[in-house]
CSV table of C-alpha atoms in Angstrom, one decimal:
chain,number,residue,atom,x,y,z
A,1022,UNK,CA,-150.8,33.5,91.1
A,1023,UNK,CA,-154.1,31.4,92.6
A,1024,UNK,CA,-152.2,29.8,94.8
A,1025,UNK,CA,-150.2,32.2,96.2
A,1026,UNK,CA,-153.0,34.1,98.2
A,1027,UNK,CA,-153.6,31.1,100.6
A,1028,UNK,CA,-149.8,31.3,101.7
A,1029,UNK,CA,-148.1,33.3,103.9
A,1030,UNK,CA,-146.7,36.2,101.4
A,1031,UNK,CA,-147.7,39.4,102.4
A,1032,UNK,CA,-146.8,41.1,99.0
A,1033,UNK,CA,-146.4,40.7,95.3
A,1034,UNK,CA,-143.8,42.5,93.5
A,1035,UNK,CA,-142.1,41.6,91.0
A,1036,UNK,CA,-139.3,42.7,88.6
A,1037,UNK,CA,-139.8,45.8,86.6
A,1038,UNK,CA,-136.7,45.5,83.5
A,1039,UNK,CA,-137.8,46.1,79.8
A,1040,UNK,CA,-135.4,43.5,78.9
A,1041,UNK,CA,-134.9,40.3,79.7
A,1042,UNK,CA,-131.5,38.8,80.3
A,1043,UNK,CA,-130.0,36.2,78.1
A,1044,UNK,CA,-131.5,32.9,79.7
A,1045,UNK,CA,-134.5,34.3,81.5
A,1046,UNK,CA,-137.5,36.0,80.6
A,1047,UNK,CA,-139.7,38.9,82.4
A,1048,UNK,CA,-143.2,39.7,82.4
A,1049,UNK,CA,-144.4,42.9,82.1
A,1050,UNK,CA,-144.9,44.2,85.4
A,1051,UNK,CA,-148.5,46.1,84.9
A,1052,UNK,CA,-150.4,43.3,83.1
A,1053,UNK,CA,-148.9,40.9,85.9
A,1054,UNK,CA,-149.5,43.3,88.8
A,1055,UNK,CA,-153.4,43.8,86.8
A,1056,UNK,CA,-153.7,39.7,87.2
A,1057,UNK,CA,-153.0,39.7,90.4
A,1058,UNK,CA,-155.3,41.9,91.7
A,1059,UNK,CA,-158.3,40.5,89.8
A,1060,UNK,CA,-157.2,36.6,91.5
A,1061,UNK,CA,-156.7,38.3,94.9
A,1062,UNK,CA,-158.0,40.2,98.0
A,1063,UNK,CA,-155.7,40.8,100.5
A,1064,UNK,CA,-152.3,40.5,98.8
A,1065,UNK,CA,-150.1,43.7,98.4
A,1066,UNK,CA,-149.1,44.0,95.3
A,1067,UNK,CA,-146.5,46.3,93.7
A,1068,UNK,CA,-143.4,47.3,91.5
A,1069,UNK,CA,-139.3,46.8,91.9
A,1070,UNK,CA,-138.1,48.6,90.6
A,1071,UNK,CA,-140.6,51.1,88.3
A,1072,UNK,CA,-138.4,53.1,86.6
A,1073,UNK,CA,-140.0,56.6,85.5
A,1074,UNK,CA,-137.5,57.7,83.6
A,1075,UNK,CA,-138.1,55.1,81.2
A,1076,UNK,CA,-141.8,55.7,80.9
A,1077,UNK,CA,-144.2,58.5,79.6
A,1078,UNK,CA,-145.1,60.0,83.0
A,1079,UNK,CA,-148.9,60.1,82.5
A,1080,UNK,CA,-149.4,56.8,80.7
A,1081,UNK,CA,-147.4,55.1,83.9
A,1082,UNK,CA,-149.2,57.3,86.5
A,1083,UNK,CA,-152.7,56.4,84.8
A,1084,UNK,CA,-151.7,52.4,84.6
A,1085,UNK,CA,-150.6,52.6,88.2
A,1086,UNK,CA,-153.8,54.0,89.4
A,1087,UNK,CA,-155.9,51.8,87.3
A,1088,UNK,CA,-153.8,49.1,89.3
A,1089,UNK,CA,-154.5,50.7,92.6
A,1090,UNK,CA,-158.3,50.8,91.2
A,1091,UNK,CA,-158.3,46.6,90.8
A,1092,UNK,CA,-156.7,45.9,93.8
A,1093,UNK,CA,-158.8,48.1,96.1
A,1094,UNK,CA,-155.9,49.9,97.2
A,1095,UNK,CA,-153.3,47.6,97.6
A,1096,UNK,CA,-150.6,48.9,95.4
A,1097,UNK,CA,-147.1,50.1,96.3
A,1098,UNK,CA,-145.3,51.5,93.7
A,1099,UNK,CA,-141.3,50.9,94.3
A,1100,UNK,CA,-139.4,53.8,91.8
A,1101,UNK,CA,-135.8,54.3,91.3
A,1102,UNK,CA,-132.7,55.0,88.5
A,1103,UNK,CA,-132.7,51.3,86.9
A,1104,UNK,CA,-128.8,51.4,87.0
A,1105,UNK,CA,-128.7,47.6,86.5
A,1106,UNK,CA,-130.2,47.6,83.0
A,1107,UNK,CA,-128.8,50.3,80.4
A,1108,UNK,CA,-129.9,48.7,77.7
A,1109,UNK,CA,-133.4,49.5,78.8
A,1110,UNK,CA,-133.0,53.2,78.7
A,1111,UNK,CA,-131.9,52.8,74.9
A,1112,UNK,CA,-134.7,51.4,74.2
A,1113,UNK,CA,-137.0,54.4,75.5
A,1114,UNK,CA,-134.6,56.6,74.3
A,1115,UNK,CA,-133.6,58.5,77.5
A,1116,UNK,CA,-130.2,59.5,78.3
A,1117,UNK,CA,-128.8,57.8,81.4
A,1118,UNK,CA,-127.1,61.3,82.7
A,1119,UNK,CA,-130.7,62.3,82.8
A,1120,UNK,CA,-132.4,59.9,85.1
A,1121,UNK,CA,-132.1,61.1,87.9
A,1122,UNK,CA,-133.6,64.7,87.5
A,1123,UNK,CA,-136.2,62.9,85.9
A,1124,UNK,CA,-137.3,60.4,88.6
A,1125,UNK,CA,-137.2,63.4,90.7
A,1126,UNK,CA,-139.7,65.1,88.4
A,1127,UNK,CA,-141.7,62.6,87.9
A,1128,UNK,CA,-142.6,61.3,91.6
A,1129,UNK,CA,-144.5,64.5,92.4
A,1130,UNK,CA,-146.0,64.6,89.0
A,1131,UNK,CA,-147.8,61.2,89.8
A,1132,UNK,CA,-148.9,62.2,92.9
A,1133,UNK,CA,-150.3,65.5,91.2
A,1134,UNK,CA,-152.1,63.5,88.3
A,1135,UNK,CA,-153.5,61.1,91.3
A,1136,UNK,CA,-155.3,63.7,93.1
A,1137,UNK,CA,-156.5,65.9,90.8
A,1138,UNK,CA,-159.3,65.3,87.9
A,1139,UNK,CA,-157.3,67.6,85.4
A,1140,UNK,CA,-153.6,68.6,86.1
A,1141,UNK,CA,-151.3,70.5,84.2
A,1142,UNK,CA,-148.6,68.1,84.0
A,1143,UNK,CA,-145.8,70.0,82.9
A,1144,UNK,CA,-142.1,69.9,83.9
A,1145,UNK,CA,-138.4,70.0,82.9
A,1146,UNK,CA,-138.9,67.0,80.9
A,1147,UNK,CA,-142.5,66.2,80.2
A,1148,UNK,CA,-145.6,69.2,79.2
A,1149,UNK,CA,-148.7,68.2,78.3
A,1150,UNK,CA,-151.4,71.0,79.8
A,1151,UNK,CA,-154.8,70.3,80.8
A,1152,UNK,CA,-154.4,66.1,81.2
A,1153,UNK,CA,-156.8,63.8,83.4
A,1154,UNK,CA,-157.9,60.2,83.7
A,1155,UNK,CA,-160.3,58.6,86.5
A,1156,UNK,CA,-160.9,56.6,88.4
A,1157,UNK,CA,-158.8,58.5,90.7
A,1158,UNK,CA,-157.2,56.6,93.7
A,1159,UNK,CA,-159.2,56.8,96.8
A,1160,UNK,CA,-156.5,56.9,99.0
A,1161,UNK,CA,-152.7,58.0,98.2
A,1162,UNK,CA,-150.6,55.3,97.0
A,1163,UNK,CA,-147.4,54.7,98.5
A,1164,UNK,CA,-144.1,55.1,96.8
A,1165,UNK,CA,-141.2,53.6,97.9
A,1166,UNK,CA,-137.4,54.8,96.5
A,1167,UNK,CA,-135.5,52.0,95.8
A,1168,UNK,CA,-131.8,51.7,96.0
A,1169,UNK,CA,-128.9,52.0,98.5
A,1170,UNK,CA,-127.0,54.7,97.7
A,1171,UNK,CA,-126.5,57.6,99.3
A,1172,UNK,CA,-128.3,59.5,96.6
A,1173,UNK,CA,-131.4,56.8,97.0
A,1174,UNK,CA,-131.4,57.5,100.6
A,1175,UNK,CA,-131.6,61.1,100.1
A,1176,UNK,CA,-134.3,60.8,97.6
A,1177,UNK,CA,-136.3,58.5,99.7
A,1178,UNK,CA,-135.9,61.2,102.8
A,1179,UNK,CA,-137.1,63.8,100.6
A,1180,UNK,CA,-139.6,62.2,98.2
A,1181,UNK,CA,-140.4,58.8,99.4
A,1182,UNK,CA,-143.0,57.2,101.4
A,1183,UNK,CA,-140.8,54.1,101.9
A,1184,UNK,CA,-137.1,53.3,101.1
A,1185,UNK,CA,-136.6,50.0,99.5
A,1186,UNK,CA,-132.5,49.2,99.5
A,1187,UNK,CA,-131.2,46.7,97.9
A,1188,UNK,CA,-129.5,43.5,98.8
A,1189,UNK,CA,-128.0,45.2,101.7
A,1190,UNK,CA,-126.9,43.3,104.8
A,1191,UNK,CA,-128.8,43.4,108.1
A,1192,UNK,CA,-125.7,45.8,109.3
A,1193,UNK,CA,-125.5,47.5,105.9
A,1194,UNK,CA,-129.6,48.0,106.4
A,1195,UNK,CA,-129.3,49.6,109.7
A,1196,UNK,CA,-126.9,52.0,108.8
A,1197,UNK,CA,-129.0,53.6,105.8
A,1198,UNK,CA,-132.0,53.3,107.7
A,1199,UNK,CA,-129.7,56.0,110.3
A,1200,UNK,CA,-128.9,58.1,107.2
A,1201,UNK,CA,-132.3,58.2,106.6
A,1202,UNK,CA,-133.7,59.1,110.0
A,1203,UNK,CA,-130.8,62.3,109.7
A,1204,UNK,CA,-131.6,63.9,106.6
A,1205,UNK,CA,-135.6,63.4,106.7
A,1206,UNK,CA,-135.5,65.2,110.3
A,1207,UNK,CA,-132.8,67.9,108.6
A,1208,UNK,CA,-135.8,67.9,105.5
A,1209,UNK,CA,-138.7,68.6,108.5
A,1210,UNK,CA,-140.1,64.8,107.7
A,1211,UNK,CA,-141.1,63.0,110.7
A,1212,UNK,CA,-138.7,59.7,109.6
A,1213,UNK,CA,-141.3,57.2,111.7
A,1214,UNK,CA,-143.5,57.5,108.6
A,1215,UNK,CA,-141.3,56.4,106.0
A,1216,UNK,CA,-141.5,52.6,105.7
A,1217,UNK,CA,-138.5,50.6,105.7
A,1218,UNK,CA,-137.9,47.4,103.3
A,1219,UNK,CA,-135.0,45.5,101.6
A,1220,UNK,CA,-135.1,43.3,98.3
A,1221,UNK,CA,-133.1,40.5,98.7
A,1222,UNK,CA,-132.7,38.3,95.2
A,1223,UNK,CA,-133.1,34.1,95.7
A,1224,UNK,CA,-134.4,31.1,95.0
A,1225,UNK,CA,-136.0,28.7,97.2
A,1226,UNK,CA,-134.8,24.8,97.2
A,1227,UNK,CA,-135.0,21.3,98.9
A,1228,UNK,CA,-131.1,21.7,98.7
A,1229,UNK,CA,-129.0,24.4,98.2
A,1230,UNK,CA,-128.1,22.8,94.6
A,1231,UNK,CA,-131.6,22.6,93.8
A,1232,UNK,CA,-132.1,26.6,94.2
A,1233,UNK,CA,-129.0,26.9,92.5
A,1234,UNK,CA,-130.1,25.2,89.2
A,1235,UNK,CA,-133.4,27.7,89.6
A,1236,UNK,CA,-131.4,30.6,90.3
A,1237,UNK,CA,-128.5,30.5,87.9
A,1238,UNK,CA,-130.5,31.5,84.6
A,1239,UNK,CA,-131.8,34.4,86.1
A,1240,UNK,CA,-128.3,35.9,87.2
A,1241,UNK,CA,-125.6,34.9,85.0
A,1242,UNK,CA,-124.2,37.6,82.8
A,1243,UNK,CA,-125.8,39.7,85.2
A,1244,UNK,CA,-124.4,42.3,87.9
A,1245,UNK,CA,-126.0,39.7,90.3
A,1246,UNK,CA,-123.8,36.9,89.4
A,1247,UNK,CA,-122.5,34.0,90.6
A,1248,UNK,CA,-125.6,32.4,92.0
A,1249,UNK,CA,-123.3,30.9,95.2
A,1250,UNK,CA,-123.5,34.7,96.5
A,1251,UNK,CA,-126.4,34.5,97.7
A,1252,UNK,CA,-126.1,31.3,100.3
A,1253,UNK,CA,-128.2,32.1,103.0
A,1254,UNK,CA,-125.8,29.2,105.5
């Protein structure tokens, strides 16, 4: 984390699963995002994917600002469905047929709790009346949709201050990024204000069996397998 400042990365953000897969291991995206921020200055730091629909919504929105808080205002808070990991969503005992009504709860719930001292935050899936933390953000923090579907792209013309897709080819990328531009302008959203950013999933080596060998725990028995997919010739 101390040396990654002096480089050229723009932005931090990592991982976001509850579990980790059966040869690597995650770390818990707020206290990492948290250490960040305090070793840091100019760094972007943020989440990929933050799943709300995994998370008690004013807990997460009150960690995320606390974040924001640390960093100055250099979060950017990446949400989406969290398709890759069901195992997760047993574990915070949500119902996967549920996530996406959620997430779309949830989104303008955070932005709700981030503006105002005491909120009512009370939905389809969440009440809790009369609720407020501080420090507040001083500026609104970005949320970017993640995914690549067409219902990602939807939400992230409707909801999202950025849309991050997801290992999508520089073709596949322009396409969505099209899809996009139509239903924000059909929405009344001016589409040059929503950011536009793709996760790509790699490892960097001397040799292309060297990122292999740092790569392979990470993906295999994992919707991301086999490592040699992602060869960058």
């Amino acid at each position: 984390m101390r040396s990654s400042a002096p480089l050229v990365f723009h932005a931090l953000i990592p991982c976001s699963s509850l579990c980790s897969s059966r040869h690597a291991t995650t770390v818990r995206t707020v206290p990492a995002l948290s250490a960040v921020a305090a070793r840091t200055t100019k760094l972007r730091v943020g989440t990929s994917i933050f799943v709300p629909a995994r998370r008690n919504p004013v807990l997460s929105a009150h960690a995320l600002a606390s974040i924001d808080h640390m960093s100055n205002g250099r979060l950017i808070v990446g949400v989406g469905l969290g398709g890759l990991e069901p195992r997760d969503f047993q574990l915070a005992n949500t119902r996967l047929d549920q996530r996406a009504r959620i997430t779309d709860g949830y989104i303008p719930l955070y932005r709700q709790l981030w503006t105002n001292p005491i909120s009512d935050a009370t939905g389809e899936f969440y009440s809790c009346p009369e609720v407020g933390f501080g420090p507040l953000p001083k500026e609104s923090i970005p949320i970017w949709i993640g995914g690549s579907s067409p219902a990602a792209i939807d939400r992230a013309a409707r909801l999202g201050d950025g849309w991050l897709s997801i290992f999508l080819t520089p073709e596949q990328f322009v396409d969505g990024s099209k899809e996009l531009d139509d239903i924000a302008l059909r929405g009344g959203r001016d589409p040059n204000e929503i950011t536009r950013a793709n996760y790509m999933f790699g490892a960097i080596g001397e040799t292309t069996e060297e990122a292999e060998c740092v790569l392979r725990p990470a993906v295999e028995g994992s919707s991301m397998s086999p490592p040699s997919r992602w060869r960058v010739p």
